[in-house]
Short mmCIF file of C-alpha atoms in Angstrom, two decimals:
data_model
loop_
_atom_site.label_atom_id
_atom_site.label_comp_id
_atom_site.label_asym_id
_atom_site.label_seq_id
_atom_site.Cartn_x
_atom_site.Cartn_y
_atom_site.Cartn_z
CA GLN A 140 16.37 2.22 12.49
CA LEU A 141 12.74 2.94 13.30
CA GLU A 142 9.98 0.75 11.96
CA PHE A 143 7.27 2.44 9.96
CA GLY A 144 4.11 1.22 8.26
CA CYS A 145 6.04 0.73 5.02
CA ASP A 146 8.24 -1.86 6.77
CA THR A 147 5.32 -4.16 7.56
CA PRO A 148 4.66 -6.66 4.75
CA TRP A 149 1.03 -6.51 3.67
CA LEU A 150 0.88 -7.19 -0.06
CA GLY A 151 1.13 -10.97 0.33
CA THR A 152 -2.12 -11.16 2.28
CA VAL A 153 -3.96 -8.99 -0.24
CA ARG A 154 -2.48 -10.94 -3.18
CA THR A 155 -3.55 -14.27 -1.63
CA TYR A 156 -7.08 -12.99 -1.05
CA ILE A 157 -7.47 -11.64 -4.59
CA ALA A 158 -5.93 -14.67 -6.32
CA ASN A 159 -7.30 -17.53 -4.19
CA GLY A 160 -9.96 -16.06 -1.91
CA GLU A 161 -8.00 -17.15 1.19
CA LEU A 162 -8.35 -15.05 4.33
CA PRO A 163 -6.22 -14.88 7.49
CA ALA A 164 -7.39 -17.03 10.39
CA GLU A 165 -7.64 -14.07 12.77
CA LYS A 166 -11.15 -12.55 12.69
CA TRP A 167 -10.25 -8.84 12.52
CA ALA A 168 -7.42 -9.33 10.02
CA ALA A 169 -9.83 -11.25 7.76
CA ARG A 170 -12.41 -8.50 8.08
CA LYS A 171 -9.84 -5.86 7.17
CA ILE A 172 -8.72 -7.80 4.07
CA LYS A 173 -12.34 -8.35 2.97
CA THR A 174 -12.90 -4.60 3.24
CA GLN A 175 -9.69 -3.55 1.49
CA GLY A 176 -9.52 -6.34 -1.10
CA PRO A 177 -11.96 -4.87 -3.62
CA ARG A 178 -9.77 -1.76 -3.87
CA TYR A 179 -6.93 -3.77 -5.41
CA VAL A 180 -6.49 -5.62 -8.68
CA LEU A 181 -3.97 -8.29 -9.68
CA MET A 182 -2.46 -7.81 -13.15
CA HIS A 183 0.60 -9.66 -14.46
CA ARG A 184 1.42 -10.85 -10.92
CA GLU A 185 1.55 -7.25 -9.64
CA ILE A 186 -0.86 -5.61 -7.18
CA TYR A 187 -2.36 -2.26 -8.18
CA LYS A 188 -4.75 -0.04 -6.26
CA TRP A 189 -7.86 0.63 -8.32
CA ARG A 190 -9.29 4.16 -8.31
CA PHE A 191 -12.63 5.06 -9.81
CA SER A 192 -11.48 8.39 -11.23
CA GLY A 193 -7.85 7.73 -12.06
CA PRO A 194 -5.14 5.35 -13.21
CA LEU A 195 -4.11 2.17 -11.42
CA MET A 196 -1.57 2.93 -8.70
CA THR A 197 1.42 0.68 -8.04
CA SER A 198 1.59 -0.90 -4.59
CA ILE A 199 5.00 -1.25 -2.96
CA GLU A 200 6.37 -2.31 0.41
CA GLY A 201 9.61 -2.86 2.29
CA ASN A 202 12.88 -1.20 1.33
CA LYS A 203 11.48 0.26 -1.88
CA ALA A 204 8.68 2.02 0.03
CA ARG A 205 11.10 3.21 2.73
CA LYS A 206 13.43 4.68 0.09
CA ILE A 207 10.59 6.59 -1.58
CA MET A 208 9.26 7.88 1.75
CA GLU A 209 12.71 9.03 2.90
CA GLU A 210 13.45 10.73 -0.41
CA VAL A 211 10.15 12.60 -0.53
CA HIS A 212 10.06 13.43 3.17
CA ASN A 213 13.67 14.46 3.76
CA GLU A 214 15.35 15.39 0.53
CA SER A 215 13.56 16.71 -2.51
CA CYS A 216 10.27 17.92 -1.00
CA GLY A 217 11.24 19.17 2.45
CA ASN A 218 10.27 17.64 5.76
CA HIS A 219 7.32 19.58 7.15
CA TYR A 220 4.42 17.95 5.36
CA GLY A 221 1.43 16.35 7.00
CA GLY A 222 0.42 12.80 6.16
CA ARG A 223 -2.18 13.66 3.55
CA SER A 224 -0.08 16.20 1.64
CA LEU A 225 2.91 13.84 1.77
CA ALA A 226 0.80 11.08 0.21
CA ILE A 227 -0.25 13.46 -2.57
CA LYS A 228 3.40 14.33 -3.26
CA ILE A 229 4.23 10.61 -3.66
CA LYS A 230 1.42 10.05 -6.20
#
């Protein structure tokens, strides 16, 4: 089975930064989290992506994300979408 971006755990790092202000030791990873951190909010122990002009979006990873991506990409919506239009379909 191929590994995709949804298979890489990333929520833990963002959650730790938002809750405790802790950053990864690696310089570029810390910089990335500092840049992306303000886009997320922690509510009731769940991470949501904050959007200025819309509702909070649920953040998922792992098998749950893979299942959603496979369903949208292969089954119900067809399989010839580009990355941006596929992301819009998932919203």
